[in-house]
Tab-separated table of C-alpha atoms in Angstrom:
chain	number	residue	atom	x	y	z
A	1	MET	CA	13.254	27.344	19.423
A	2	THR	CA	11.226	27.095	22.706
A	3	ASP	CA	10.018	23.778	24.110
A	4	ALA	CA	6.561	24.877	23.120
A	5	ASN	CA	7.251	25.682	19.763
A	6	ARG	CA	9.128	22.404	19.505
A	7	HIS	CA	6.236	20.397	20.922
A	8	MET	CA	4.031	21.990	18.417
A	9	GLN	CA	6.262	21.322	15.504
A	10	GLN	CA	6.146	17.538	16.427
A	11	THR	CA	2.172	18.016	16.513
A	12	LEU	CA	2.325	19.452	12.957
A	13	GLU	CA	4.454	16.843	11.687
A	14	THR	CA	2.382	14.193	13.527
A	15	ILE	CA	-0.904	15.384	12.197
A	16	TYR	CA	0.499	15.803	8.568
A	17	ARG	CA	1.528	12.090	8.652
A	18	THR	CA	-1.907	11.076	9.836
A	19	GLU	CA	-4.287	13.385	8.740
A	20	SER	CA	-3.378	15.069	5.147
A	21	ARG	CA	-4.748	12.044	3.029
A	22	ARG	CA	-7.845	12.593	4.841
A	23	VAL	CA	-7.934	16.067	4.738
A	24	LEU	CA	-6.769	16.201	0.723
A	25	ALA	CA	-9.774	13.658	0.279
A	26	THR	CA	-12.147	15.935	1.437
A	27	LEU	CA	-10.804	19.112	-0.433
A	28	ILE	CA	-10.921	17.033	-3.485
A	29	ARG	CA	-14.492	16.400	-3.018
A	30	LEU	CA	-15.281	20.092	-2.133
A	31	LEU	CA	-13.173	21.748	-4.784
A	32	GLY	CA	-13.550	19.003	-7.574
A	33	ASP	CA	-10.092	19.562	-8.786
A	34	PHE	CA	-7.227	17.397	-7.714
A	35	ASP	CA	-4.028	19.926	-8.278
A	36	LEU	CA	-6.590	22.577	-6.678
A	37	ALA	CA	-7.048	20.191	-3.677
A	38	GLU	CA	-3.212	19.755	-3.049
A	39	GLU	CA	-2.032	23.333	-3.456
A	40	ALA	CA	-5.109	24.070	-0.941
A	41	LEU	CA	-3.954	21.200	1.480
A	42	HIS	CA	-0.139	22.813	1.299
A	43	ASP	CA	-1.743	26.263	2.093
A	44	ALA	CA	-3.670	24.883	4.856
A	45	PHE	CA	-0.586	23.450	6.640
A	46	SER	CA	1.397	26.586	5.964
A	47	ALA	CA	-1.167	28.646	7.815
A	48	ALA	CA	-1.344	26.010	10.505
A	49	MET	CA	2.523	26.516	10.992
A	50	ASP	CA	1.808	30.216	11.568
A	51	GLN	CA	-0.916	30.502	13.475
A	52	TRP	CA	-0.995	27.326	15.867
A	53	PRO	CA	2.157	27.986	17.466
A	54	ARG	CA	0.736	31.644	18.044
A	55	ASP	CA	-3.167	30.770	18.843
A	56	GLY	CA	-2.878	27.067	20.096
A	57	LEU	CA	-3.932	23.509	18.601
A	58	PRO	CA	-7.448	23.697	17.244
A	59	ASP	CA	-10.300	21.571	18.787
A	60	ASN	CA	-10.483	19.806	15.577
A	61	PRO	CA	-7.250	19.940	13.869
A	62	ARG	CA	-8.811	18.180	10.803
A	63	ALA	CA	-11.656	20.279	10.486
A	64	TRP	CA	-9.635	23.372	11.019
A	65	LEU	CA	-7.419	21.931	7.945
A	66	VAL	CA	-10.404	21.549	5.592
A	67	SER	CA	-12.087	24.653	6.298
A	68	THR	CA	-8.753	26.730	5.971
A	69	GLY	CA	-8.069	24.814	2.720
A	70	ARG	CA	-11.273	25.576	1.124
A	71	PHE	CA	-10.938	29.191	1.889
A	72	LYS	CA	-7.142	29.448	0.669
A	73	ALA	CA	-8.928	27.706	-2.594
A	74	ILE	CA	-11.336	30.358	-3.017
A	75	ASP	CA	-9.219	33.138	-2.641
A	76	GLN	CA	-6.730	31.485	-5.091
A	77	LEU	CA	-9.665	31.308	-7.574
A	78	ARG	CA	-10.677	34.718	-7.150
A	79	ARG	CA	-7.113	36.018	-7.768
A	80	ARG	CA	-6.814	33.884	-11.080
A	81	ALA	CA	-10.147	35.163	-12.013
A	82	ARG	CA	-8.457	38.357	-13.097
A	83	PHE	CA	-7.378	36.461	-16.059
A	84	ASP	CA	-10.059	33.858	-16.612
A	85	THR	CA	-13.661	35.207	-15.508
A	86	SER	CA	-15.127	32.042	-15.560
A	87	LEU	CA	-12.945	31.038	-12.315
A	88	GLU	CA	-15.159	33.811	-10.536
A	89	ASP	CA	-18.237	31.667	-10.868
A	90	VAL	CA	-16.550	28.736	-9.349
A	91	ALA	CA	-15.167	30.612	-6.252
A	92	ASP	CA	-18.578	32.383	-6.060
A	93	ARG	CA	-20.561	28.641	-5.814
A	94	LEU	CA	-17.619	27.276	-3.683
A	95	ASP	CA	-18.093	30.411	-1.025
A	96	GLU	CA	-22.232	29.327	-1.318
A	97	GLU	CA	-21.482	25.753	-0.623
A	98	ALA	CA	-20.054	25.960	2.813
A	99	GLU	CA	-21.038	23.127	4.954
A	100	GLU	CA	-20.666	21.996	8.515
A	101	MET	CA	-17.356	19.603	8.733
A	102	ASP	CA	-18.735	15.933	9.875
A	103	ASN	CA	-16.257	13.352	10.699
A	104	GLU	CA	-18.012	10.721	9.420
A	105	ASN	CA	-18.623	12.532	6.103
A	106	ILE	CA	-14.780	13.159	6.045
A	107	GLU	CA	-13.951	9.518	6.963
A	108	ASP	CA	-16.180	8.490	3.709
A	109	ASP	CA	-14.149	10.912	1.331
A	110	ARG	CA	-11.317	8.396	1.646
A	111	LEU	CA	-13.232	5.579	0.105
A	112	ARG	CA	-14.969	7.992	-2.035
A	113	LEU	CA	-11.178	9.042	-3.315
A	114	VAL	CA	-10.397	5.281	-3.712
A	115	PHE	CA	-13.192	4.309	-6.204
A	116	THR	CA	-12.515	7.487	-8.101
A	117	CYS	CA	-8.965	6.793	-8.466
A	118	CYS	CA	-10.071	3.282	-9.801
A	119	HIS	CA	-12.698	4.519	-12.112
A	120	PRO	CA	-12.783	1.858	-15.092
A	121	SER	CA	-12.407	4.855	-17.465
A	122	LEU	CA	-8.823	4.967	-16.193
A	123	SER	CA	-6.197	2.109	-17.241
A	124	PRO	CA	-5.447	-0.246	-14.529
A	125	ASP	CA	-1.673	0.969	-14.299
A	126	ALA	CA	-2.934	4.384	-13.587
A	127	GLN	CA	-5.664	3.623	-11.444
A	128	VAL	CA	-2.957	2.170	-9.179
A	129	ALA	CA	-0.622	5.005	-9.875
A	130	LEU	CA	-3.240	7.751	-8.960
A	131	THR	CA	-4.364	6.029	-5.705
A	132	LEU	CA	-1.056	5.185	-4.523
A	133	ARG	CA	0.145	9.209	-4.758
A	134	GLU	CA	-3.303	10.687	-3.781
A	135	VAL	CA	-4.652	8.097	-1.241
A	136	CYS	CA	-1.612	6.904	0.346
A	137	ASP	CA	1.072	9.725	-0.410
A	138	LEU	CA	3.559	7.696	-1.817
A	139	THR	CA	6.259	9.567	-3.856
A	140	THR	CA	6.269	8.868	-7.701
A	141	GLU	CA	9.669	7.000	-6.910
A	142	GLU	CA	8.342	4.407	-4.526
A	143	ILE	CA	5.321	3.871	-6.786
A	144	ALA	CA	7.801	3.321	-9.699
A	145	ARG	CA	9.530	0.507	-7.622
A	146	ALA	CA	5.951	-0.759	-6.713
A	147	PHE	CA	5.348	-1.123	-10.167
A	148	LEU	CA	9.105	-2.369	-11.491
A	149	THR	CA	8.891	0.993	-13.936
A	150	SER	CA	10.827	4.372	-14.543
A	151	ALA	CA	9.329	7.019	-12.201
A	152	PRO	CA	8.937	9.520	-15.116
A	153	THR	CA	6.602	6.799	-16.739
A	154	VAL	CA	4.659	7.131	-13.259
A	155	ALA	CA	4.624	11.028	-13.384
A	156	GLN	CA	2.976	10.656	-16.940
A	157	ARG	CA	0.203	7.993	-15.783
A	158	ILE	CA	-0.955	10.326	-12.930
A	159	VAL	CA	-0.801	13.673	-14.749
A	160	ARG	CA	-3.110	11.908	-17.472
A	161	ALA	CA	-5.195	10.370	-14.646
A	162	LYS	CA	-5.972	13.669	-13.261
A	163	ALA	CA	-6.513	15.099	-16.676
A	164	LYS	CA	-8.620	12.368	-17.621
A	165	ILE	CA	-10.886	12.557	-14.123
A	166	ARG	CA	-11.522	16.327	-14.944
A	167	ASP	CA	-12.126	16.249	-18.514
A	168	ALA	CA	-14.519	13.453	-18.331
A	169	ARG	CA	-16.032	14.857	-14.886
A	170	ILE	CA	-15.911	11.625	-13.258
A	171	PRO	CA	-18.004	11.744	-10.205
A	172	TYR	CA	-16.375	11.535	-7.032
A	173	GLU	CA	-18.525	9.017	-5.162
A	174	VAL	CA	-18.754	5.402	-3.980
A	175	PRO	CA	-20.871	3.586	-6.658
A	176	ALA	CA	-24.249	2.537	-6.511
A	177	PRO	CA	-24.577	-1.138	-4.902
A	178	ALA	CA	-25.392	-2.667	-8.276
A	179	GLN	CA	-22.329	-0.993	-9.761
A	180	LEU	CA	-19.864	-2.025	-6.912
A	181	PRO	CA	-19.048	-5.687	-7.859
A	182	GLU	CA	-17.657	-4.794	-11.426
A	183	ARG	CA	-15.634	-1.845	-9.592
A	184	LEU	CA	-14.187	-4.095	-6.843
A	185	ASP	CA	-11.226	-5.734	-8.658
A	186	SER	CA	-9.219	-2.760	-9.534
A	187	VAL	CA	-9.822	-1.186	-5.823
A	188	LEU	CA	-8.420	-4.801	-4.286
A	189	HIS	CA	-5.479	-4.598	-6.344
A	190	VAL	CA	-4.720	-1.298	-5.267
A	191	ILE	CA	-5.509	-2.000	-1.768
A	192	TYR	CA	-3.199	-4.970	-1.739
A	193	LEU	CA	-0.142	-2.734	-3.447
A	194	VAL	CA	-0.348	-0.262	-0.809
A	195	PHE	CA	-0.234	-3.109	2.006
A	196	ASN	CA	2.837	-4.734	-0.018
A	197	GLU	CA	4.531	-1.620	0.100
A	198	GLY	CA	4.027	-1.028	3.983
A	199	TYR	CA	4.696	-4.947	4.546
A	200	SER	CA	8.123	-4.780	2.834
A	201	ALA	CA	9.060	-1.309	2.017
A	202	SER	CA	10.810	-1.078	-1.312
A	203	THR	CA	13.301	1.297	-0.167
A	204	GLY	CA	14.520	3.121	2.715
A	205	ASN	CA	16.078	2.139	6.186
A	206	ALA	CA	13.157	0.019	7.455
A	207	VAL	CA	11.615	-3.342	6.577
A	208	THR	CA	8.339	-1.983	7.154
A	209	ARG	CA	6.425	0.940	6.764
A	210	HIS	CA	3.531	0.225	9.409
A	211	ASP	CA	1.382	3.325	8.336
A	212	LEU	CA	0.776	2.330	4.888
A	213	SER	CA	-0.060	-1.312	5.885
A	214	ALA	CA	-2.153	0.070	8.523
A	215	GLU	CA	-4.013	2.278	5.942
A	216	ALA	CA	-4.101	-0.620	3.857
A	217	ILE	CA	-6.189	-2.644	6.404
A	218	ARG	CA	-8.276	0.143	7.346
A	219	LEU	CA	-9.542	0.368	3.953
A	220	GLY	CA	-10.099	-3.316	3.619
A	221	ARG	CA	-12.137	-3.074	6.899
A	222	LEU	CA	-14.095	-0.355	5.039
A	223	LEU	CA	-14.641	-2.296	2.022
A	224	VAL	CA	-15.491	-5.551	3.533
A	225	GLU	CA	-18.079	-3.449	5.699
A	226	LEU	CA	-19.228	-2.000	2.591
A	227	LEU	CA	-19.351	-4.797	0.236
A	228	PRO	CA	-18.911	-8.126	2.226
A	229	GLU	CA	-17.958	-10.424	-0.996
A	230	SER	CA	-15.608	-13.285	-0.850
A	231	GLU	CA	-12.410	-11.722	-2.598
A	232	ALA	CA	-12.638	-8.603	0.005
A	233	MET	CA	-12.837	-10.709	2.651
A	234	GLY	CA	-10.179	-12.646	1.540
A	235	LEU	CA	-7.879	-9.744	0.841
A	236	LEU	CA	-8.594	-8.403	4.350
A	237	ALA	CA	-7.457	-11.878	5.947
A	238	LEU	CA	-4.408	-11.837	3.608
A	239	MET	CA	-3.418	-8.711	5.134
A	240	LEU	CA	-4.158	-9.276	8.689
A	241	LEU	CA	-2.148	-12.526	8.577
A	242	HIS	CA	0.942	-10.970	6.830
A	243	ASP	CA	0.244	-8.187	9.469
A	244	SER	CA	0.188	-10.636	12.474
A	245	ARG	CA	3.993	-11.506	11.914
A	246	ARG	CA	5.195	-7.646	11.809
A	247	HIS	CA	6.496	-7.699	15.456
A	248	ALA	CA	8.598	-10.936	14.575
A	249	ARG	CA	10.082	-9.442	11.532
A	250	MET	CA	12.673	-7.306	12.772
A	251	SER	CA	15.427	-7.492	15.251
A	252	ALA	CA	15.515	-4.892	17.840
A	253	ASP	CA	18.597	-3.370	15.390
A	254	GLY	CA	16.152	-3.375	12.532
A	255	ASP	CA	17.450	-6.190	10.650
A	256	LEU	CA	15.265	-8.621	8.814
A	257	ILE	CA	14.315	-11.895	10.548
A	258	LEU	CA	13.231	-14.638	8.213
A	259	LEU	CA	10.142	-16.405	8.683
A	260	ASP	CA	11.651	-20.154	9.747
A	261	GLU	CA	13.939	-17.943	12.390
A	262	GLN	CA	11.090	-15.593	13.788
A	263	ASP	CA	10.072	-15.802	17.537
A	264	ARG	CA	6.529	-17.243	16.763
A	265	SER	CA	5.341	-16.396	20.411
A	266	LEU	CA	5.277	-12.352	18.920
A	267	TRP	CA	2.605	-13.467	16.234
A	268	ASP	CA	-0.093	-11.625	17.123
A	269	ARG	CA	-3.128	-14.493	17.610
A	270	GLN	CA	-5.932	-12.242	17.403
A	271	LEU	CA	-5.001	-10.995	14.040
A	272	ILE	CA	-4.438	-14.790	13.359
A	273	ALA	CA	-7.782	-15.624	14.340
A	274	GLU	CA	-9.585	-12.734	12.559
A	275	GLY	CA	-7.928	-13.504	9.556
A	276	SER	CA	-8.684	-17.189	9.720
A	277	GLU	CA	-12.517	-16.769	10.390
A	278	LEU	CA	-12.813	-14.528	7.170
A	279	ILE	CA	-10.968	-17.111	5.191
A	280	THR	CA	-13.393	-19.675	6.575
A	281	ARG	CA	-16.410	-17.345	5.667
A	282	SER	CA	-14.731	-16.696	1.806
A	283	LEU	CA	-14.324	-20.335	1.211
A	284	SER	CA	-17.813	-21.219	2.250
A	285	SER	CA	-18.981	-19.070	-0.252
A	286	ARG	CA	-17.739	-21.290	-3.268
A	287	ARG	CA	-16.960	-17.778	-5.127
A	288	PHE	CA	-13.314	-17.549	-3.844
A	289	GLY	CA	-10.326	-16.367	-6.065
A	290	PRO	CA	-6.823	-15.350	-5.850
A	291	TYR	CA	-6.688	-13.432	-2.522
A	292	THR	CA	-8.446	-16.024	-0.595
A	293	ILE	CA	-6.094	-18.612	-1.545
A	294	GLN	CA	-3.013	-16.418	-0.955
A	295	ALA	CA	-4.751	-16.082	2.810
A	296	ALA	CA	-5.202	-19.693	2.983
A	297	ILE	CA	-1.477	-20.326	2.150
A	298	VAL	CA	-0.516	-17.754	5.148
A	299	GLY	CA	-3.098	-19.218	7.284
A	300	VAL	CA	-0.819	-22.644	6.876
A	301	HIS	CA	1.991	-21.129	7.968
A	302	ALA	CA	-0.057	-19.324	10.794
A	303	GLU	CA	-1.192	-22.830	12.073
A	304	ALA	CA	2.319	-24.154	12.394
A	305	THR	CA	3.625	-23.609	16.205
A	306	THR	CA	7.500	-24.318	14.850
A	307	PRO	CA	8.774	-24.181	11.236
A	308	ALA	CA	9.261	-27.879	10.809
A	309	GLU	CA	5.297	-28.396	11.668
A	310	THR	CA	4.835	-26.355	8.729
A	311	ASP	CA	2.425	-28.290	5.810
A	312	TRP	CA	4.562	-27.647	2.782
A	313	HIS	CA	2.209	-30.464	0.995
A	314	GLU	CA	-0.834	-28.359	1.643
A	315	ILE	CA	1.053	-24.971	0.609
A	316	VAL	CA	2.488	-26.579	-2.686
A	317	GLY	CA	-0.807	-27.786	-3.766
A	318	LEU	CA	-2.707	-23.970	-2.590
A	319	TYR	CA	0.074	-22.790	-4.966
A	320	ASP	CA	-0.840	-25.252	-7.643
A	321	LEU	CA	-4.279	-23.890	-7.473
A	322	LEU	CA	-3.296	-20.278	-7.505
A	323	LEU	CA	-1.095	-20.703	-10.554
A	324	ARG	CA	-4.234	-22.082	-12.258
A	325	VAL	CA	-6.517	-18.991	-10.972
A	326	ALA	CA	-3.672	-16.330	-11.329
A	327	PRO	CA	-0.934	-17.204	-12.745
A	328	SER	CA	2.245	-14.845	-12.897
A	329	PRO	CA	6.279	-15.488	-12.388
A	330	VAL	CA	5.885	-14.273	-8.675
A	331	VAL	CA	3.518	-16.879	-8.096
A	332	GLU	CA	5.880	-19.291	-9.792
A	333	LEU	CA	8.910	-18.042	-7.791
A	334	ASN	CA	7.068	-18.776	-4.609
A	335	ARG	CA	5.776	-22.061	-5.402
A	336	ALA	CA	9.274	-23.162	-6.457
A	337	VAL	CA	10.485	-21.986	-2.775
A	338	ALA	CA	7.466	-23.976	-1.367
A	339	VAL	CA	8.687	-26.950	-3.530
A	340	ALA	CA	12.405	-26.510	-2.390
A	341	MET	CA	10.947	-27.129	1.050
A	342	ARG	CA	8.995	-30.204	0.438
A	343	ASP	CA	10.984	-31.953	-2.194
A	344	GLY	CA	14.705	-30.263	-1.573
A	345	PRO	CA	16.438	-27.628	-2.891
A	346	GLU	CA	17.340	-29.212	-6.109
A	347	ALA	CA	13.540	-29.200	-7.020
A	348	GLY	CA	13.302	-25.718	-6.505
A	349	LEU	CA	16.302	-24.595	-8.283
A	350	THR	CA	15.286	-26.466	-11.381
A	351	ILE	CA	12.007	-24.171	-11.399
A	352	ILE	CA	13.864	-20.995	-10.842
A	353	ASP	CA	16.747	-21.862	-13.198
A	354	ASP	CA	14.126	-22.305	-16.077
A	355	MET	CA	12.714	-19.140	-14.698
A	356	ILE	CA	15.903	-17.349	-15.523
A	357	GLY	CA	16.506	-19.298	-18.642
A	358	LYS	CA	12.903	-17.495	-19.928
A	359	GLY	CA	14.085	-14.125	-18.852
A	360	GLU	CA	11.307	-13.838	-16.209
A	361	LEU	CA	11.751	-11.411	-13.083
A	362	LYS	CA	15.132	-10.327	-14.513
A	363	ASP	CA	14.942	-7.271	-12.357
A	364	TYR	CA	13.482	-8.797	-9.058
A	365	HIS	CA	16.065	-9.413	-6.494
A	366	LEU	CA	14.055	-12.048	-4.741
A	367	LEU	CA	14.551	-14.412	-7.744
A	368	TYR	CA	18.296	-14.256	-6.954
A	369	SER	CA	17.942	-14.135	-3.258
A	370	ALA	CA	15.907	-17.586	-3.630
A	371	ARG	CA	18.468	-18.986	-5.963
A	372	ALA	CA	21.277	-17.907	-3.625
A	373	ASP	CA	19.618	-19.616	-0.575
A	374	LEU	CA	19.029	-23.097	-2.462
A	375	CYS	CA	22.601	-22.964	-3.958
A	376	ARG	CA	24.119	-22.210	-0.005
A	377	ARG	CA	21.881	-25.412	0.935
A	378	LEU	CA	23.407	-27.613	-1.613
A	379	GLY	CA	26.760	-26.505	-0.838
A	380	ARG	CA	27.465	-24.539	-4.341
A	381	HIS	CA	28.929	-21.730	-2.329
A	382	GLN	CA	30.400	-19.727	-5.449
A	383	ASP	CA	26.952	-20.176	-7.308
A	384	ALA	CA	25.188	-18.623	-4.109
A	385	LYS	CA	27.912	-15.997	-3.775
A	386	THR	CA	27.124	-15.069	-7.345
A	387	ALA	CA	23.319	-14.821	-6.955
A	388	TYR	CA	23.622	-12.992	-3.706
A	389	GLU	CA	25.659	-10.273	-5.358
A	390	GLN	CA	23.061	-9.855	-7.911
A	391	ALA	CA	20.275	-9.603	-5.530
A	392	LEU	CA	22.547	-7.194	-3.574
A	393	LYS	CA	22.481	-5.000	-6.725
A	394	LEU	CA	19.004	-4.766	-7.120
A	395	THR	CA	17.438	-4.577	-3.883
A	396	LYS	CA	16.940	-0.948	-2.701
A	397	GLN	CA	15.863	-1.382	1.145
A	398	GLU	CA	18.641	-1.153	3.843
A	399	PRO	CA	18.028	-3.883	5.787
A	400	GLU	CA	17.784	-6.425	3.003
A	401	ARG	CA	21.384	-5.005	1.887
A	402	ARG	CA	22.423	-5.831	5.299
A	403	PHE	CA	21.056	-9.284	5.088
A	404	LEU	CA	22.443	-10.018	1.762
A	405	GLU	CA	25.699	-8.972	2.865
A	406	ARG	CA	25.941	-10.960	5.933
A	407	ARG	CA	25.043	-14.007	3.898
A	408	ILE	CA	27.868	-13.168	1.480
A	409	ALA	CA	30.406	-12.886	4.296
A	410	ALA	CA	29.056	-16.274	5.794
A	411	LEU	CA	29.824	-18.149	2.704
């Protein structure tokens, strides 16, 4: 392979990574069919692999891919029309609907796709699974880990969701302003799941997947611009404040660095300021919910210039509020850790052991990791070792595995 071909191969890989979901979103709008659009996307990139090394990079690669994918889909429909004549009409219609590629229109397609994937006709689980697959290109296995469920279950949800959209002719559009608020909750939930997968990857060799967290923040900004509701601002603030710590969360070797051991000079003060301003706007509306409360918790951490200055009384109070507004075992676990910081490890351990006794989060590695840490701080080294080993069995992320192995070795 020549240097020029190698460079083009790297360019294609970069374009696939950064543009394929945008291209897919536009192809879904143009073709009106998820599966046909995915075939067209792959055909377009195959054509690019053949033509670009010979002809050079087009002026607008994204528009080239959309146009090529659309024509490939029309060709595919005409071939299938030999067995199903109704497809000939579809191919003719697509042929007549040629449009000039517009970058702004292509950008809007991603938001249209998010709202389509989150349509209320779909179950909440199907909305999330479909969005993570189609908008963010997560694999079925990655989505299954995010859901704490099996890959076949997720695959079935995605297939059924696509069939529902096709059969019910769900429109591919951003809802009218009057309908937006009722559609917002599921969209926020999906965006936050995408961010979480990027902020703390469920599997693989890296702590983070910045492409996913950046994508979620971009979607969050678009949503706030489109619909400046308090919880949309709260979610964006939460993501920005978490992301502000990105450069401090990993060592040069890619190892995990816990919050109280991070170099706080590496925290991004611009993101913290932007997130804090959004929290203020959301709280002033007096219509805030769980995302704003979570953002406020992260905001308290951001205000502390050293771990010792963290206001754990305020954090526990915010977790108490969050438990009333949006109770869940994960919130209860996080509150237990905050209580341990405020009142001592024994107090937090009592809450966690009560959760274990009730069978909550039994497959969640962070539950055992938190229990192990509290036992370690209490000098109960054998209990800590047992809990660390349980966490090690459940985690799928390499940096977390290395962290847990170091903790076990240090006992």
